[in-house]
PDB file of C-alpha atoms in Angstrom:
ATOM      1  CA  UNK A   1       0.000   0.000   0.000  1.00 88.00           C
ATOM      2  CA  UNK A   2       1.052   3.658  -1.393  1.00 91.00           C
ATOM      3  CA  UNK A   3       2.289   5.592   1.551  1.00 94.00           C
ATOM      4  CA  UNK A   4       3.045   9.726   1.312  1.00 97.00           C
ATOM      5  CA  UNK A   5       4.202  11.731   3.874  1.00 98.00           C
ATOM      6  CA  UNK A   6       4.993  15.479   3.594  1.00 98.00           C
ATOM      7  CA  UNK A   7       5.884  17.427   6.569  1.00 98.00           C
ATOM      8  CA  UNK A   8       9.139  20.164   6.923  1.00 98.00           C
ATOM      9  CA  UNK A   9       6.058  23.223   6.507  1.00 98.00           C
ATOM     10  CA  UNK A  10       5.205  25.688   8.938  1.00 98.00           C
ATOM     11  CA  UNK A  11       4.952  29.217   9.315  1.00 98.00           C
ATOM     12  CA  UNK A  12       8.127  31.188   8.014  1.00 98.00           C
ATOM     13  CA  UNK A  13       8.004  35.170   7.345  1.00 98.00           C
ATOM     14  CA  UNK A  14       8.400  36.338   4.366  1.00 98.00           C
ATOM     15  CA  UNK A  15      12.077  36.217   2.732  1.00 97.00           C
ATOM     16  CA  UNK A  16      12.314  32.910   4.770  1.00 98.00           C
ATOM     17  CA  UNK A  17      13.329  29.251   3.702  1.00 98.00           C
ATOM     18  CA  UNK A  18      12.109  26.121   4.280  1.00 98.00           C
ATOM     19  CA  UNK A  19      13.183  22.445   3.614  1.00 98.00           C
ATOM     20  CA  UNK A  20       9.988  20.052   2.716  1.00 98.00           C
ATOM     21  CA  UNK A  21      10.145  16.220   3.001  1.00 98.00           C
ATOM     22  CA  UNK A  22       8.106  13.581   1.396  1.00 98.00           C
ATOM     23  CA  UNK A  23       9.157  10.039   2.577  1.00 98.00           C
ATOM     24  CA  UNK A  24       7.505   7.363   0.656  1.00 97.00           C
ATOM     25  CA  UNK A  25       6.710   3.705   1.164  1.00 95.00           C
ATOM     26  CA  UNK A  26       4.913   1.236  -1.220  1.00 93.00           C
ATOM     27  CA  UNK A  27       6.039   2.377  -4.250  1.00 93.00           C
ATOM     28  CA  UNK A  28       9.043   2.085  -7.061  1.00 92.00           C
ATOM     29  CA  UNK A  29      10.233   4.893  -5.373  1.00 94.00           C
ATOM     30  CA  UNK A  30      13.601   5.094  -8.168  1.00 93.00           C
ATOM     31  CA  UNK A  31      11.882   3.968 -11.076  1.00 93.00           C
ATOM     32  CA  UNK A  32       9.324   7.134 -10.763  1.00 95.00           C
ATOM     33  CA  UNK A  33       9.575  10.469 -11.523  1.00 97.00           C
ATOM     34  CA  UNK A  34       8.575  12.201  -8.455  1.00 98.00           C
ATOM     35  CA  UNK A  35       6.630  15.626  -7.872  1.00 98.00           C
ATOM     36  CA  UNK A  36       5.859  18.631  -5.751  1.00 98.00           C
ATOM     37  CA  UNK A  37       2.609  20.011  -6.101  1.00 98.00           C
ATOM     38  CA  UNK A  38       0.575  22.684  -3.850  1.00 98.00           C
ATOM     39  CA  UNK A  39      -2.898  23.873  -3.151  1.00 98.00           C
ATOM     40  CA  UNK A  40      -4.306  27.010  -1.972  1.00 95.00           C
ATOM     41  CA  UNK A  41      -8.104  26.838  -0.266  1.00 89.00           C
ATOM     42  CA  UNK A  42     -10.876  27.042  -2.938  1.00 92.00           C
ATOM     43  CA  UNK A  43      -8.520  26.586  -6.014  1.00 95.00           C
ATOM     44  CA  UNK A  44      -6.845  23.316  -7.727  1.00 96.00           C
ATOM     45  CA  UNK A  45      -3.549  21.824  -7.047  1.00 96.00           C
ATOM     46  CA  UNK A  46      -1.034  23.316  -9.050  1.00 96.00           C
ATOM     47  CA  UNK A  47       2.260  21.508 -10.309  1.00 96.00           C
ATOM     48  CA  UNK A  48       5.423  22.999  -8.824  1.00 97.00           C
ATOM     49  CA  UNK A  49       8.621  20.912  -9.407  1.00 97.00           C
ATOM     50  CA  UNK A  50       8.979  17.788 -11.051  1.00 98.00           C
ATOM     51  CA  UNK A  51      12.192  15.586 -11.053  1.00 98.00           C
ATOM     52  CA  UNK A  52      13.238  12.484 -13.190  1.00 97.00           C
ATOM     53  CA  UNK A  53      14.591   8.840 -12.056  1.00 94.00           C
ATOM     54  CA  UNK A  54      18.355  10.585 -13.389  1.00 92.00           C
ATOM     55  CA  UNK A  55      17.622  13.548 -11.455  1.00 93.00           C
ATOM     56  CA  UNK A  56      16.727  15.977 -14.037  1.00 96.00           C
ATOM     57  CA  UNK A  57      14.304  18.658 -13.124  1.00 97.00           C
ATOM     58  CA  UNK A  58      11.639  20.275 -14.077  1.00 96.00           C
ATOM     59  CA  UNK A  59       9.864  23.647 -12.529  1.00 96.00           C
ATOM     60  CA  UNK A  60       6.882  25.884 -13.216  1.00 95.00           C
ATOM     61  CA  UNK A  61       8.090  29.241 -14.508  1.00 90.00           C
ATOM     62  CA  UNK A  62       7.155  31.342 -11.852  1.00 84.00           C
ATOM     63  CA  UNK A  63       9.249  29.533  -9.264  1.00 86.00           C
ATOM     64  CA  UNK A  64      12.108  28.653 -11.477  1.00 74.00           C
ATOM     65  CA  UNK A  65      15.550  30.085  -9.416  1.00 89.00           C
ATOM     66  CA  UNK A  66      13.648  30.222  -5.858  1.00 96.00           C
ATOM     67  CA  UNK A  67      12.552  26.496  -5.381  1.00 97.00           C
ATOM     68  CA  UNK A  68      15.499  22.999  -5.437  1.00 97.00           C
ATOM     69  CA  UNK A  69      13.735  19.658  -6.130  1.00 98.00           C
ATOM     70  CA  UNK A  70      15.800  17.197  -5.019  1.00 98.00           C
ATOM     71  CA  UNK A  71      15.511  13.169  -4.192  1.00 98.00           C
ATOM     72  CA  UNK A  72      17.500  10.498  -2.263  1.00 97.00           C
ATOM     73  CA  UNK A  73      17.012   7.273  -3.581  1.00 96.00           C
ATOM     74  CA  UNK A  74      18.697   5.259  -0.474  1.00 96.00           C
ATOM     75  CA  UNK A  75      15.627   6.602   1.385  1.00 97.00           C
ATOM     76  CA  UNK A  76      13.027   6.799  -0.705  1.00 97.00           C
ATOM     77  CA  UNK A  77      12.184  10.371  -0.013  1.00 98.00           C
ATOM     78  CA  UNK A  78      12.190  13.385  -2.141  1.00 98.00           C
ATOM     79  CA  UNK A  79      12.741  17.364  -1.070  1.00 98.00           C
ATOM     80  CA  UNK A  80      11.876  20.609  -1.904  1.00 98.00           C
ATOM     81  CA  UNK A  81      14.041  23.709  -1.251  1.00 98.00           C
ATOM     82  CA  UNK A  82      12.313  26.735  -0.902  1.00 98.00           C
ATOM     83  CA  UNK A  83      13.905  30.096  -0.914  1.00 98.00           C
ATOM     84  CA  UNK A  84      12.881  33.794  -0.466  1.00 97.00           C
ATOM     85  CA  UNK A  85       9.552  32.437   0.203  1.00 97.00           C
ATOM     86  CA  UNK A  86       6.503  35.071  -0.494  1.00 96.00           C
ATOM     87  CA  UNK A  87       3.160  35.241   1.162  1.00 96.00           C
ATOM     88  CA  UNK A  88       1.508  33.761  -2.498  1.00 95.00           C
ATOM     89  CA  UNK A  89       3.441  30.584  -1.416  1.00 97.00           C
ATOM     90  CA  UNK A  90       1.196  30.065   0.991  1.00 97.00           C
ATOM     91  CA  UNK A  91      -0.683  26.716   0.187  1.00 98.00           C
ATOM     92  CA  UNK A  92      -1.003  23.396   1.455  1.00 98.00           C
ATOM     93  CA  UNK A  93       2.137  21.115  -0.333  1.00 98.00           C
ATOM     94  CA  UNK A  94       1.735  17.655  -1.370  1.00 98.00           C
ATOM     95  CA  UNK A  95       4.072  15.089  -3.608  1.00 98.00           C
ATOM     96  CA  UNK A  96       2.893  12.334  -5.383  1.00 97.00           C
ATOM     97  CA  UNK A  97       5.063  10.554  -8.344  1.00 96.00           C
ATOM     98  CA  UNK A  98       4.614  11.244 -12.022  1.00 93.00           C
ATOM     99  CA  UNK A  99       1.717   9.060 -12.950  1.00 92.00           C
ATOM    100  CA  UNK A 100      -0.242  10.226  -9.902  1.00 89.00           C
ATOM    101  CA  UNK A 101      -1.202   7.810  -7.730  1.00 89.00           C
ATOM    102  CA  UNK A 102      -4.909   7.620  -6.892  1.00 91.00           C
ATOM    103  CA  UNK A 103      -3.941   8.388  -3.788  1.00 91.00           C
ATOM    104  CA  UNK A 104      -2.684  11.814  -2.170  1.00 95.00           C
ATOM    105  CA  UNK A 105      -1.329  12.412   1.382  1.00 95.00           C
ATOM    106  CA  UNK A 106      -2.154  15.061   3.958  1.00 96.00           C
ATOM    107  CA  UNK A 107       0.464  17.384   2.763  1.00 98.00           C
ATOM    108  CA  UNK A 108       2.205  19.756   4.536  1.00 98.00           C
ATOM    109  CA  UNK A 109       0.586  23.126   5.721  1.00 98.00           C
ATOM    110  CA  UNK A 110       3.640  26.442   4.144  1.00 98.00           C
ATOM    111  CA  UNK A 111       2.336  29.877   5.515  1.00 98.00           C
ATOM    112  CA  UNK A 112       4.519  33.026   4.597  1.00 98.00           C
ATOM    113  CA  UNK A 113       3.645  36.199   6.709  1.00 97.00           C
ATOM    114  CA  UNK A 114       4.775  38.835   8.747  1.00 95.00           C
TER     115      UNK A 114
END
């Protein structure tokens, strides 16, 4: 059974970093590409950062330079830099591999405000 587990968010002010986590179980963890994806109240879940079995990665524009995808194989877990952080970041996080699973975690709550 698919297991995903964000966590690393919080509340940070704005210019602020933070290090998410998604540890992973059930799955061909380094035979997927894996995914960061985030959702603010009331709209969809957007794509963020994707990143390849080889490592190569992928981001949406708007992000590019401010946000590191990043994976460790040995455990299964993938991680999202995120840099100068601005109060629009503020969204719920979630990973899933690339397919989606039918099956989403909790995600991890990333507030930005003074």
């Amino acid at each position: 059974q698919a297991q995903l587990v964000e966590s690393g968010g919080g509340l940070v002010q704005p210019g602020g970093s933070l290090r998410l986590s998604c540890a992973t179980s059930g799955i061909a963890f380094s035979a997927n590409d894996m995914a960061w994806y985030r959702q603010v109240q009331g709209r969809r879940r957007e794509f963020v950062a994707r990143i390849s079995q080889s490592g190569w990665t992928h981001y949406v524009d708007f992000l590019k330079g401010r946000f590191t995808i990043s994976r460790d194989n040995t455990k299964n877990t993938v991680y999202l830099q995120m840099n100068s952080l601005k109060p629009e970041d503020t969204a719920i996080y979630y990973c899933n591999s690339v397919p989606n699973l039918n099956y989403w975690g909790q995600g991890t709550q990333v507030t930005v405000s003074s």
